[in-house]
PDB file of C-alpha atoms in Angstrom:
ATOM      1  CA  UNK A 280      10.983  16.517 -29.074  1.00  0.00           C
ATOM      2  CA  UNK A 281       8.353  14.356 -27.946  1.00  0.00           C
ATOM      3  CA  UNK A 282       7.554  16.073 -24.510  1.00  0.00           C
ATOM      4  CA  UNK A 283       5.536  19.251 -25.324  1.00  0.00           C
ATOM      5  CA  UNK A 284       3.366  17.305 -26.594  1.00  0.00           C
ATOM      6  CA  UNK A 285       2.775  14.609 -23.328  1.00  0.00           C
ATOM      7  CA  UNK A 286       2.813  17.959 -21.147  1.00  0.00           C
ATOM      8  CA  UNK A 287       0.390  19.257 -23.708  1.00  0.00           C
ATOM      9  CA  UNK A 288      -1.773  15.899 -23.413  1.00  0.00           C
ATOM     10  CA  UNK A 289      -1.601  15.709 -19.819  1.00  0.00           C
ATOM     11  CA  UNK A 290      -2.934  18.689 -19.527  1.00  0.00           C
ATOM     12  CA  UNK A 291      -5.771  17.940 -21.300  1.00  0.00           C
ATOM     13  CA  UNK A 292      -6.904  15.302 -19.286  1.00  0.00           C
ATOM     14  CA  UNK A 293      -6.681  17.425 -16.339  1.00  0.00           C
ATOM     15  CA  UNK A 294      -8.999  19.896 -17.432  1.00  0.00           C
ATOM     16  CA  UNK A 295     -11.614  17.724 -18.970  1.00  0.00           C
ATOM     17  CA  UNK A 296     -11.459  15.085 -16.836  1.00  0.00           C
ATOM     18  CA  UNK A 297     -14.928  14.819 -16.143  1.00  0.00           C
ATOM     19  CA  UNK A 298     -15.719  14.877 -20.025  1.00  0.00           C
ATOM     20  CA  UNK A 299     -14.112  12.115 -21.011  1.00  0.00           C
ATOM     21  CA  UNK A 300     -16.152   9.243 -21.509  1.00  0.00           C
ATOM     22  CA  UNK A 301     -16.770   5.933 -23.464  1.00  0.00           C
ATOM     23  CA  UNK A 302     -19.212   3.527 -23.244  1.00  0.00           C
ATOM     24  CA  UNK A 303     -18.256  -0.821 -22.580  1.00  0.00           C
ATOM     25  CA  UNK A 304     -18.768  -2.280 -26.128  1.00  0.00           C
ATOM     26  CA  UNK A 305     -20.925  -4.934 -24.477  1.00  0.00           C
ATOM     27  CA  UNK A 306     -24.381  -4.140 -25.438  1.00  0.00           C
ATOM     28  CA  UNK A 307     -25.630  -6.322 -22.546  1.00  0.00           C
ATOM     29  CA  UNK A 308     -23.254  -3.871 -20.115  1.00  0.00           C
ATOM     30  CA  UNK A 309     -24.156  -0.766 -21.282  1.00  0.00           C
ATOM     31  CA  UNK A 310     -22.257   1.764 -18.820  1.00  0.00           C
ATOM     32  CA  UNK A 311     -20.641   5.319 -19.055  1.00  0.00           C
ATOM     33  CA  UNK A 312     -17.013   5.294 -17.546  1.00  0.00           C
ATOM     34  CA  UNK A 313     -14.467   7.626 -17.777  1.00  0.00           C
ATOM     35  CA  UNK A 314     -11.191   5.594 -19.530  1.00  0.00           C
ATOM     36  CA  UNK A 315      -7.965   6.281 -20.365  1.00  0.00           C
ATOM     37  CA  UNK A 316      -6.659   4.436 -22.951  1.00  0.00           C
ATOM     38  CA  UNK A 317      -3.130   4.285 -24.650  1.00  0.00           C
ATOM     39  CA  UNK A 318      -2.433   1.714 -27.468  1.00  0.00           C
ATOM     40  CA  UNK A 319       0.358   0.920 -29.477  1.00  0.00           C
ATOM     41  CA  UNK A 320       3.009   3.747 -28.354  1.00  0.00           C
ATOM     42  CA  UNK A 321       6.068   3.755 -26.254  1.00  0.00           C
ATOM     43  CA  UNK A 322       6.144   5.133 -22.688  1.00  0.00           C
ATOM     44  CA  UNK A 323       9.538   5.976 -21.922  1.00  0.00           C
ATOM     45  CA  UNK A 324      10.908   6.675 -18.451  1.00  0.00           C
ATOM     46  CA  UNK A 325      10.201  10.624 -19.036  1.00  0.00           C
ATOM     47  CA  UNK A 326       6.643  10.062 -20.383  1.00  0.00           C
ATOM     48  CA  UNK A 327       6.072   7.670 -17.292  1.00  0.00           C
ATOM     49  CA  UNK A 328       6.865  10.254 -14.919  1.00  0.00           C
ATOM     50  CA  UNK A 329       5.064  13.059 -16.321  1.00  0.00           C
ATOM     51  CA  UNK A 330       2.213  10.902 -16.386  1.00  0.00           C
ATOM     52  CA  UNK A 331       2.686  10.015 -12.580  1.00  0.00           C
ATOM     53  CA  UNK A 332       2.664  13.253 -11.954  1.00  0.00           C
ATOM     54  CA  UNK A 333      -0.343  14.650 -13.878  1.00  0.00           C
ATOM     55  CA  UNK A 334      -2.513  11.642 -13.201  1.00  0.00           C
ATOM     56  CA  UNK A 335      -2.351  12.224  -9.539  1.00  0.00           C
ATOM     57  CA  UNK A 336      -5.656  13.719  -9.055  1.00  0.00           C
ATOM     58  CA  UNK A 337      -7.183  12.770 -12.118  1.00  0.00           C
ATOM     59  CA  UNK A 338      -8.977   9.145 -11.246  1.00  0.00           C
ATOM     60  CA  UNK A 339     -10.380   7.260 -14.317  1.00  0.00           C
ATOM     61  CA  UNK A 340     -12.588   4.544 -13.783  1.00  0.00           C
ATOM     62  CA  UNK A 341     -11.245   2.204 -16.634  1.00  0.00           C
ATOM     63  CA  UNK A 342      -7.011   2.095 -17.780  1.00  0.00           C
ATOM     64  CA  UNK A 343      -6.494   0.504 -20.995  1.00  0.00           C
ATOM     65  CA  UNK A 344      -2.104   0.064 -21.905  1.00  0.00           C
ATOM     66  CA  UNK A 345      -1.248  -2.148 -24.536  1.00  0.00           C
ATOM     67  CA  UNK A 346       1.752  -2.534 -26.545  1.00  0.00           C
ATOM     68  CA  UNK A 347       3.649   0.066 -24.780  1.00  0.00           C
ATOM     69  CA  UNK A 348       7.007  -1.445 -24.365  1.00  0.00           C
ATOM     70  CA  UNK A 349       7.468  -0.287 -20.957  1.00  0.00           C
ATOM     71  CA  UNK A 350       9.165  -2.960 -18.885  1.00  0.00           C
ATOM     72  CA  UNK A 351       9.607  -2.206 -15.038  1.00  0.00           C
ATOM     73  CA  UNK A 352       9.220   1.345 -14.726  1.00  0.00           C
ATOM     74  CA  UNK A 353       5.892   0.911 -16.378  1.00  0.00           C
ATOM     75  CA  UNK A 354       4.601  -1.415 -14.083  1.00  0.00           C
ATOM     76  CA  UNK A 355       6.022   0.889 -11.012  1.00  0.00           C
ATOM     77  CA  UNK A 356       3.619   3.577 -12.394  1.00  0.00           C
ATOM     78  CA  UNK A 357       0.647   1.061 -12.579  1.00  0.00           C
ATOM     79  CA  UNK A 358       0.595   0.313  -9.039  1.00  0.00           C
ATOM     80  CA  UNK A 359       1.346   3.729  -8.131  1.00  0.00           C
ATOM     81  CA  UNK A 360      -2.083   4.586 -10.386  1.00  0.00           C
ATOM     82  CA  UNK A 361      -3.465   2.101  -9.194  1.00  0.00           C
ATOM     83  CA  UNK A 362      -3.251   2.716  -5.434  1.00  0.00           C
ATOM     84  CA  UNK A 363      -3.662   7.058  -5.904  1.00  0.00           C
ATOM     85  CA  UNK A 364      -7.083   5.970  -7.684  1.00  0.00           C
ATOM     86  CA  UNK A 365     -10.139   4.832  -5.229  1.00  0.00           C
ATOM     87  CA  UNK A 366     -12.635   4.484  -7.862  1.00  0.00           C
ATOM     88  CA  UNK A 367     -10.642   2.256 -10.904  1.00  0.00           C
ATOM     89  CA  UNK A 368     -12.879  -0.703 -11.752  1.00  0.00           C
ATOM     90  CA  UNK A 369     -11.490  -1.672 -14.938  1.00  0.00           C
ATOM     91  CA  UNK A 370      -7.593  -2.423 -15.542  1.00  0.00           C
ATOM     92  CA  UNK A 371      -6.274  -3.721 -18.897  1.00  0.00           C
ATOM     93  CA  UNK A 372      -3.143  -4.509 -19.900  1.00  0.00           C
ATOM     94  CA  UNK A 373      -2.144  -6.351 -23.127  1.00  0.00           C
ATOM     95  CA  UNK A 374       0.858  -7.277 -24.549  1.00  0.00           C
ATOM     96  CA  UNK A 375       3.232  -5.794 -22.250  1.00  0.00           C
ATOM     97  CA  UNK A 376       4.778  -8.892 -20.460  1.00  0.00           C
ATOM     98  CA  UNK A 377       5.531  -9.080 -16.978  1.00  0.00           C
ATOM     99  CA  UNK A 378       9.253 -10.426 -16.723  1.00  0.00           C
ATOM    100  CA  UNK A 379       9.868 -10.588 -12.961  1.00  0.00           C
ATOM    101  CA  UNK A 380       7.716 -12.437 -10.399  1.00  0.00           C
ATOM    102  CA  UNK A 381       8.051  -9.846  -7.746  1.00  0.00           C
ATOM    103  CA  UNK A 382       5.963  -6.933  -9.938  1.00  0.00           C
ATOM    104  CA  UNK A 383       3.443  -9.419 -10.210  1.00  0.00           C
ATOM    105  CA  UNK A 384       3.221 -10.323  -6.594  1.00  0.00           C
ATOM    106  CA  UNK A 385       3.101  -6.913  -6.224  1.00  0.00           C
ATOM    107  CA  UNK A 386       0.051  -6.322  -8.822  1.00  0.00           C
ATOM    108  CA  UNK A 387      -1.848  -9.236  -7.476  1.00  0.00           C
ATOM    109  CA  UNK A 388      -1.269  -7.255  -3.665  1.00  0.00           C
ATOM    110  CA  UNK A 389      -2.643  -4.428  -5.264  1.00  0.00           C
ATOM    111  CA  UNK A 390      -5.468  -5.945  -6.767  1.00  0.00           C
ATOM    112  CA  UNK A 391      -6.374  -7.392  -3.490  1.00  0.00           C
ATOM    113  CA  UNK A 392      -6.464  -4.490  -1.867  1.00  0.00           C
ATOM    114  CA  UNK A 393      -8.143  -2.003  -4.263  1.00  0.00           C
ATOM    115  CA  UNK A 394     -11.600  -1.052  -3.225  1.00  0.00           C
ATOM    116  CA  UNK A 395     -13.184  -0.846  -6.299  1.00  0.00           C
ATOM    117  CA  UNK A 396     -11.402  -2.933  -8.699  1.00  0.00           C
ATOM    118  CA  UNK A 397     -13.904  -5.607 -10.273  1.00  0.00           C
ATOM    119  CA  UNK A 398     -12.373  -6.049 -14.115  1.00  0.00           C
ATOM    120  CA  UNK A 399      -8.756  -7.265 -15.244  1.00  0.00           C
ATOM    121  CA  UNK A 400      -7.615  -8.266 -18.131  1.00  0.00           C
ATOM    122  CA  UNK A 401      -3.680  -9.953 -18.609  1.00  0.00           C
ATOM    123  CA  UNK A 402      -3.424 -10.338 -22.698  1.00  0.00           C
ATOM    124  CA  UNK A 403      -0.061 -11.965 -23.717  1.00  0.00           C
ATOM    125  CA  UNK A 404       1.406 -10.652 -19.905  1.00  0.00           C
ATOM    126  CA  UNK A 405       3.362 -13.691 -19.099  1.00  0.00           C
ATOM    127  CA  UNK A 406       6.846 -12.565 -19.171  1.00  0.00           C
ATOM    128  CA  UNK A 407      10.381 -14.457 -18.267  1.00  0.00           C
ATOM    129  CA  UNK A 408       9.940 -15.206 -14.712  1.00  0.00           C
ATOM    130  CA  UNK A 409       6.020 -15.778 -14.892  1.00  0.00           C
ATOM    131  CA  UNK A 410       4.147 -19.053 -15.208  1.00  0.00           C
ATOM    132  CA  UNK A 411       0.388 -18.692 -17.014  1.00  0.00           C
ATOM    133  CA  UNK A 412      -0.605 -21.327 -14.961  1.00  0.00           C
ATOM    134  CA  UNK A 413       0.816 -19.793 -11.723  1.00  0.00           C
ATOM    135  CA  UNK A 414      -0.926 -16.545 -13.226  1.00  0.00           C
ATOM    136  CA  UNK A 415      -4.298 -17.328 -12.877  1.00  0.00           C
ATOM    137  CA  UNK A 416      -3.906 -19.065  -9.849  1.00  0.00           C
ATOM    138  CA  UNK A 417      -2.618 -15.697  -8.054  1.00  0.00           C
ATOM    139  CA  UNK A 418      -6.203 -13.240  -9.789  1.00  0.00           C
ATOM    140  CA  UNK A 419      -7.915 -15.887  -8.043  1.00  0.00           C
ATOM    141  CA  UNK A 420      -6.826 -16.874  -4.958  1.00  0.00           C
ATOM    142  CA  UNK A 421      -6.239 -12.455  -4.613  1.00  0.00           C
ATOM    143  CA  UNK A 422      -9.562 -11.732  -6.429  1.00  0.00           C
ATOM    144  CA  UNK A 423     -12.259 -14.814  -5.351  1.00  0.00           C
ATOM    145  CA  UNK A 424     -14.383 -12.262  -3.980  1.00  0.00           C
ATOM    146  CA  UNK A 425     -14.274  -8.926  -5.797  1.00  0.00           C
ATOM    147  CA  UNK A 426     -13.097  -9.350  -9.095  1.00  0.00           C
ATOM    148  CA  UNK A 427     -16.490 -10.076 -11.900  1.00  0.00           C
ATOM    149  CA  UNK A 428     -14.599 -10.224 -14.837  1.00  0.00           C
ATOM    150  CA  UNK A 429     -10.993 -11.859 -15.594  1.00  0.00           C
ATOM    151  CA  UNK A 430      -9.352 -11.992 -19.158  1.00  0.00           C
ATOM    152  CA  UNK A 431      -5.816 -14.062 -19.454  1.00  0.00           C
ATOM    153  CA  UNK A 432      -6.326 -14.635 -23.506  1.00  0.00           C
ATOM    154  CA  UNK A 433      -2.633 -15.434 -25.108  1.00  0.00           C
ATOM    155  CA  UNK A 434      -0.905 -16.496 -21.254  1.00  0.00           C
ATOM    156  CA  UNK A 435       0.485 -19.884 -22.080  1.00  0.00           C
ATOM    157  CA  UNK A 436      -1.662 -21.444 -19.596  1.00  0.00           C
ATOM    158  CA  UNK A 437      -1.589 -25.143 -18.949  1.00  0.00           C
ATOM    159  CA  UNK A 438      -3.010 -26.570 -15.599  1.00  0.00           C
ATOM    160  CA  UNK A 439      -0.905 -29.934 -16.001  1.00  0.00           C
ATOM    161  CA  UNK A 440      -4.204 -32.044 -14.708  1.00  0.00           C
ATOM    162  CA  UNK A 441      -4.674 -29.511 -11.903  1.00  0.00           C
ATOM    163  CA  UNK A 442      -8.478 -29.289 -11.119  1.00  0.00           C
ATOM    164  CA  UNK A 443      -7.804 -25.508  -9.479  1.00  0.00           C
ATOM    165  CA  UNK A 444      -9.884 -23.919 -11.820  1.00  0.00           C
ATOM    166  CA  UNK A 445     -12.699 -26.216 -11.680  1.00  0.00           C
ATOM    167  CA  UNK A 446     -12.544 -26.401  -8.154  1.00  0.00           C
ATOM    168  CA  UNK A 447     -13.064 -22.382  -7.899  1.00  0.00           C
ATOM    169  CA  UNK A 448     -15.917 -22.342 -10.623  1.00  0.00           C
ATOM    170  CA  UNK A 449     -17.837 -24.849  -8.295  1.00  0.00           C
ATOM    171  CA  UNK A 450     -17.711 -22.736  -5.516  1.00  0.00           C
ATOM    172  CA  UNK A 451     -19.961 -20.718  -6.814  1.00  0.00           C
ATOM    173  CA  UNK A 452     -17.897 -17.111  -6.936  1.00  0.00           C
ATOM    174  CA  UNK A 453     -19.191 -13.882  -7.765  1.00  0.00           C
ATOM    175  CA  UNK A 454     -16.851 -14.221 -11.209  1.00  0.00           C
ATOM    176  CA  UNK A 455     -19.311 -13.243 -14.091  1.00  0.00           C
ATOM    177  CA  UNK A 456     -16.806 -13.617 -17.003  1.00  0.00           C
ATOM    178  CA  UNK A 457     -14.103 -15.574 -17.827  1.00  0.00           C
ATOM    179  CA  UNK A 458     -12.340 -15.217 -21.094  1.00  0.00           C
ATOM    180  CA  UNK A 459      -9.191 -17.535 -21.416  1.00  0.00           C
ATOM    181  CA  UNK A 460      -9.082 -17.665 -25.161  1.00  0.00           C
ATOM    182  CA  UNK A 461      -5.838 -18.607 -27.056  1.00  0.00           C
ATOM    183  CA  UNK A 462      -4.116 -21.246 -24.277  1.00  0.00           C
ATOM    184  CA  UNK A 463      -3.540 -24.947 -23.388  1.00  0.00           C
ATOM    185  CA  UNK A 464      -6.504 -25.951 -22.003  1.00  0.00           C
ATOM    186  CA  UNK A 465      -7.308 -29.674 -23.185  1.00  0.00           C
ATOM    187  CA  UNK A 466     -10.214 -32.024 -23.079  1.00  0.00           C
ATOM    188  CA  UNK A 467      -9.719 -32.760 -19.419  1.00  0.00           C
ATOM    189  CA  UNK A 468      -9.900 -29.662 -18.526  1.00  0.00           C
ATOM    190  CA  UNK A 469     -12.732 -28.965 -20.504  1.00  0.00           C
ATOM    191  CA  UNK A 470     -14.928 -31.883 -18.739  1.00  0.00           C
ATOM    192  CA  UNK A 471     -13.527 -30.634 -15.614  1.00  0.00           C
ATOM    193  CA  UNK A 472     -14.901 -27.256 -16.013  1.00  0.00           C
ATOM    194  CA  UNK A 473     -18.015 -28.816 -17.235  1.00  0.00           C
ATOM    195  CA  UNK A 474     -18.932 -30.522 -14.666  1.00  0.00           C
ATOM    196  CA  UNK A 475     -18.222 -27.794 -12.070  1.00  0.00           C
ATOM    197  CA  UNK A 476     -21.383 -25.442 -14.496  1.00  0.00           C
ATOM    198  CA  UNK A 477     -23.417 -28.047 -12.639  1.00  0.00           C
ATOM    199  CA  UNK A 478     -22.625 -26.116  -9.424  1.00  0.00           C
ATOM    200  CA  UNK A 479     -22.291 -22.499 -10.746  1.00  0.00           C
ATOM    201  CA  UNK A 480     -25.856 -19.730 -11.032  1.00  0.00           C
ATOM    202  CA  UNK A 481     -23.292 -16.288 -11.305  1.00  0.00           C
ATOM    203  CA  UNK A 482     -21.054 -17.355 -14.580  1.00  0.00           C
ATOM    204  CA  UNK A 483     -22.546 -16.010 -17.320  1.00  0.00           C
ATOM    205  CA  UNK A 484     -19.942 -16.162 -20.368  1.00  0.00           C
ATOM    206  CA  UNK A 485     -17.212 -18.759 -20.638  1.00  0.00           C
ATOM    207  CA  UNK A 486     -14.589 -18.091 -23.715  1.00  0.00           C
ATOM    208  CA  UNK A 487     -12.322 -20.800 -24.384  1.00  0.00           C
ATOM    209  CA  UNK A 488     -11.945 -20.306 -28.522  1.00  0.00           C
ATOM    210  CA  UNK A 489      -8.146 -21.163 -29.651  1.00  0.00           C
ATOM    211  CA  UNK A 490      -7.412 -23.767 -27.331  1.00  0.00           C
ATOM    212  CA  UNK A 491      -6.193 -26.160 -30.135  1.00  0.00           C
ATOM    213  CA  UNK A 492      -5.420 -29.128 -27.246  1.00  0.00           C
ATOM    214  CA  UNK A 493      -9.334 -29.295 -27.044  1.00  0.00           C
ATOM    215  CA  UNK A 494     -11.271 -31.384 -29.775  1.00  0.00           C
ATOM    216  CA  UNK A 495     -14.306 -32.915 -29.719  1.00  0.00           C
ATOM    217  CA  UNK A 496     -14.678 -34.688 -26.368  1.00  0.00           C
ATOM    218  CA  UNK A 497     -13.700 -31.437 -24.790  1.00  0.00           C
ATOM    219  CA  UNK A 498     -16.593 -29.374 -26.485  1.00  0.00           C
ATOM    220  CA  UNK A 499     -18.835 -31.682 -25.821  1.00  0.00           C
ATOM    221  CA  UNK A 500     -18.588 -31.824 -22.207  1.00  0.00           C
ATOM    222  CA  UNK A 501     -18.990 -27.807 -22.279  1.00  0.00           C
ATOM    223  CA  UNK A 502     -22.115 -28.530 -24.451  1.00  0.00           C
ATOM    224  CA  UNK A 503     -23.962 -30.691 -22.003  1.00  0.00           C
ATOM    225  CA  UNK A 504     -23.026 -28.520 -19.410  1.00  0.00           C
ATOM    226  CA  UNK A 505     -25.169 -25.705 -21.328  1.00  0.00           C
ATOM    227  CA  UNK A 506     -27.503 -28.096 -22.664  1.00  0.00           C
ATOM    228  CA  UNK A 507     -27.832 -31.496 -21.742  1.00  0.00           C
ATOM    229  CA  UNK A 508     -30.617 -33.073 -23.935  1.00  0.00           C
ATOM    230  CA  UNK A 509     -30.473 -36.699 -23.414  1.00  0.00           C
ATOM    231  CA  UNK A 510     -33.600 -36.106 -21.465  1.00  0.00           C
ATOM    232  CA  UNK A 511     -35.879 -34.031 -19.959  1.00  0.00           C
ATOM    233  CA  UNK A 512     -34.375 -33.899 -16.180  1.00  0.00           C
ATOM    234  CA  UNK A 513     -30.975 -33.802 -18.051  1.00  0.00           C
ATOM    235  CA  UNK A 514     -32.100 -30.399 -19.431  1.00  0.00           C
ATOM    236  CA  UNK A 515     -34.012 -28.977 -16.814  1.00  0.00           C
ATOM    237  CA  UNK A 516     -30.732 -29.364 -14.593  1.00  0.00           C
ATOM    238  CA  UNK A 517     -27.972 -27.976 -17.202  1.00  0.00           C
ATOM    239  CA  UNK A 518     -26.420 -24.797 -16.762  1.00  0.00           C
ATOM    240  CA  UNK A 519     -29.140 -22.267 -17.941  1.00  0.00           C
ATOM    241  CA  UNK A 520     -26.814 -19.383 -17.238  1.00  0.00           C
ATOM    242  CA  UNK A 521     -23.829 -19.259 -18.716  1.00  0.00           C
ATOM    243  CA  UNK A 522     -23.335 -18.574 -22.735  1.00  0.00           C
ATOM    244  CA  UNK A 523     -20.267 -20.651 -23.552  1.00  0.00           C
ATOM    245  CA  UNK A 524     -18.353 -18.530 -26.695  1.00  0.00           C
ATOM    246  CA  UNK A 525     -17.520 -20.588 -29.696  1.00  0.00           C
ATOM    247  CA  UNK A 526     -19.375 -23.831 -29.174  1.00  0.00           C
ATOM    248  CA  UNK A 527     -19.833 -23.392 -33.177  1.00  0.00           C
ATOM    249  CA  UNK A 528     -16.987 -25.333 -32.909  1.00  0.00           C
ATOM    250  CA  UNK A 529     -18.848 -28.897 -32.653  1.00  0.00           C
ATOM    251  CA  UNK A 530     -21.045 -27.757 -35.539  1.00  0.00           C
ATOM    252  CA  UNK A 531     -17.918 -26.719 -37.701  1.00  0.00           C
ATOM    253  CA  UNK A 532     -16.286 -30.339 -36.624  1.00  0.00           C
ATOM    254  CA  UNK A 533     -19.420 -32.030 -37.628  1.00  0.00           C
ATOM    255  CA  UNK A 534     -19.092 -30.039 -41.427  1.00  0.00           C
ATOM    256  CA  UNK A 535     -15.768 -31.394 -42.061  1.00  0.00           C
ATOM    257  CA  UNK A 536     -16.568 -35.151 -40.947  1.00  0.00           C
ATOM    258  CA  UNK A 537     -19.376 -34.713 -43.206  1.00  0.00           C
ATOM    259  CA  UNK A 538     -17.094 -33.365 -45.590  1.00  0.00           C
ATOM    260  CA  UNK A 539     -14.239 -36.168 -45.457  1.00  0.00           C
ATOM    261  CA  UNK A 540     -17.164 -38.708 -45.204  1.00  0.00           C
ATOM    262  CA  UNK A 541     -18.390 -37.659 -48.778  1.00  0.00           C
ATOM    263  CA  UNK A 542     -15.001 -37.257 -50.012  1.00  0.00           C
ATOM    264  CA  UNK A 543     -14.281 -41.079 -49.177  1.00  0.00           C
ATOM    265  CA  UNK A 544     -17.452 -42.213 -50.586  1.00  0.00           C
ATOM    266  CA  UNK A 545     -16.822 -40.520 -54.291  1.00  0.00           C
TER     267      UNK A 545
END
């Protein structure tokens, strides 16, 4: 019952195609792209293929799918998108979890070799087979030197002491956002990452809100890394570039050891 009205949206696109447009929410990246978004519905098999079909010569630059229950087949018609559309920069896909390791290999391939891809976001993607951890190694070892923007909120991801990340962020890569909200990142980590700012100019917004293993030690560290004001070298050679989200946090810890403090001494 459903299908007249797919063939009657895909046809839509097709013929106004180049009149489609919306505009990154990111006041700071103002930029007309054409997008096709589809949240919250179910993408059969049938639906899947009629999209395959009528999508083959209609390129967006941005693909947004999230909550689509889809499984396999829908990640077979991703990378088939994907590689029928030279000029994608932006792919995001939330909440539909990847279950087997092999159609991830198989993204991360694809994402290596796209020519234009520079944005991907993962929300809530790890599935059975796939390790967060493992996850974010793959985007960057495949995507070091093309990809600007990675998002892996809600992935599970725990390095396990691994300094991977850190290592990579004081190289110095062309990565200009990094959103990893809503994992296991701890205080280690957090120094870690801290102390490779030192060595990064091209970051310029870390998001690590909702890691609950991180307290106070942990933000911190990211604090000095932004600004360092024990003294005046110390904050002429802190990170200048890179607006850490959520470092509110220390402030909101300070109100409730104020709190607690005045509490005790009633």
């Amino acid at each position: 019952a459903y299908m007249p009205h797919w063939e009657e949206f895909i046809s839509a696109i097709n013929g106004y195609q180049h009149t489609l447009k919306c505009v990154n929410k990111d006041v700071r990246y103002v930029r007309y792209r054409t997008c096709l978004s589809l949240f919250n519905m179910e993408l059969p098999n049938r639906v899947l293929d009629s999209l395959s079909r009528g999508l083959e010569t209609t390129h967006f630059e941005s693909i947004s799918l999230h909550n689509n229950s889809f499984g396999e087949n829908g990640i077979d018609f991703l990378l088939s998108y994907m590689q029928n559309n030279p000029i994608l920069e932006e792919l995001h896909l939330g909440e539909n979890p990847i279950d087997k390791s092999d159609d991830f290999d198989q993204l991360c391939e694809m994402v290596q070799e796209h020519p234009s891809l520079e944005h991907i976001e993962l929300i809530g993607c790890n599935g059975e087979e796939l390790n967060g951890f493992e996850m974010l190694c793959s985007i960057i070892n495949v995507g070091s030197k093309k990809l600007k923007e990675i998002d892996l909120t809600d992935n599970g991801i725990s390095t396990g002491g691994s300094t991977f990340l850190s290592d990579f962020l004081a190289t110095n890569p062309i990565l200009k956002r990094l959103t990893l909200v809503g994992n296991r990142f701890n205080d280690e980590d957090a120094t870690l990452i801290a102390a490779a700012l030192k060595h990064n100019t091209n970051l310029i917004s870390l998001d690590l809100q909702e890691n609950d293993m991180m307290t106070r030690v942990g933000w911190e560290a990211l604090y000095k890394a932004e600004f360092d004001d024990t003294s005046l070298n110390s904050a002429a050679d802190s990170n200048h570039m890179c607006q850490i989200d959520d470092l509110n946090e220390l402030t909101e810890m300070d109100g409730r050891e104020q709190n607690r403090k005045g509490v005790r001494s009633k």
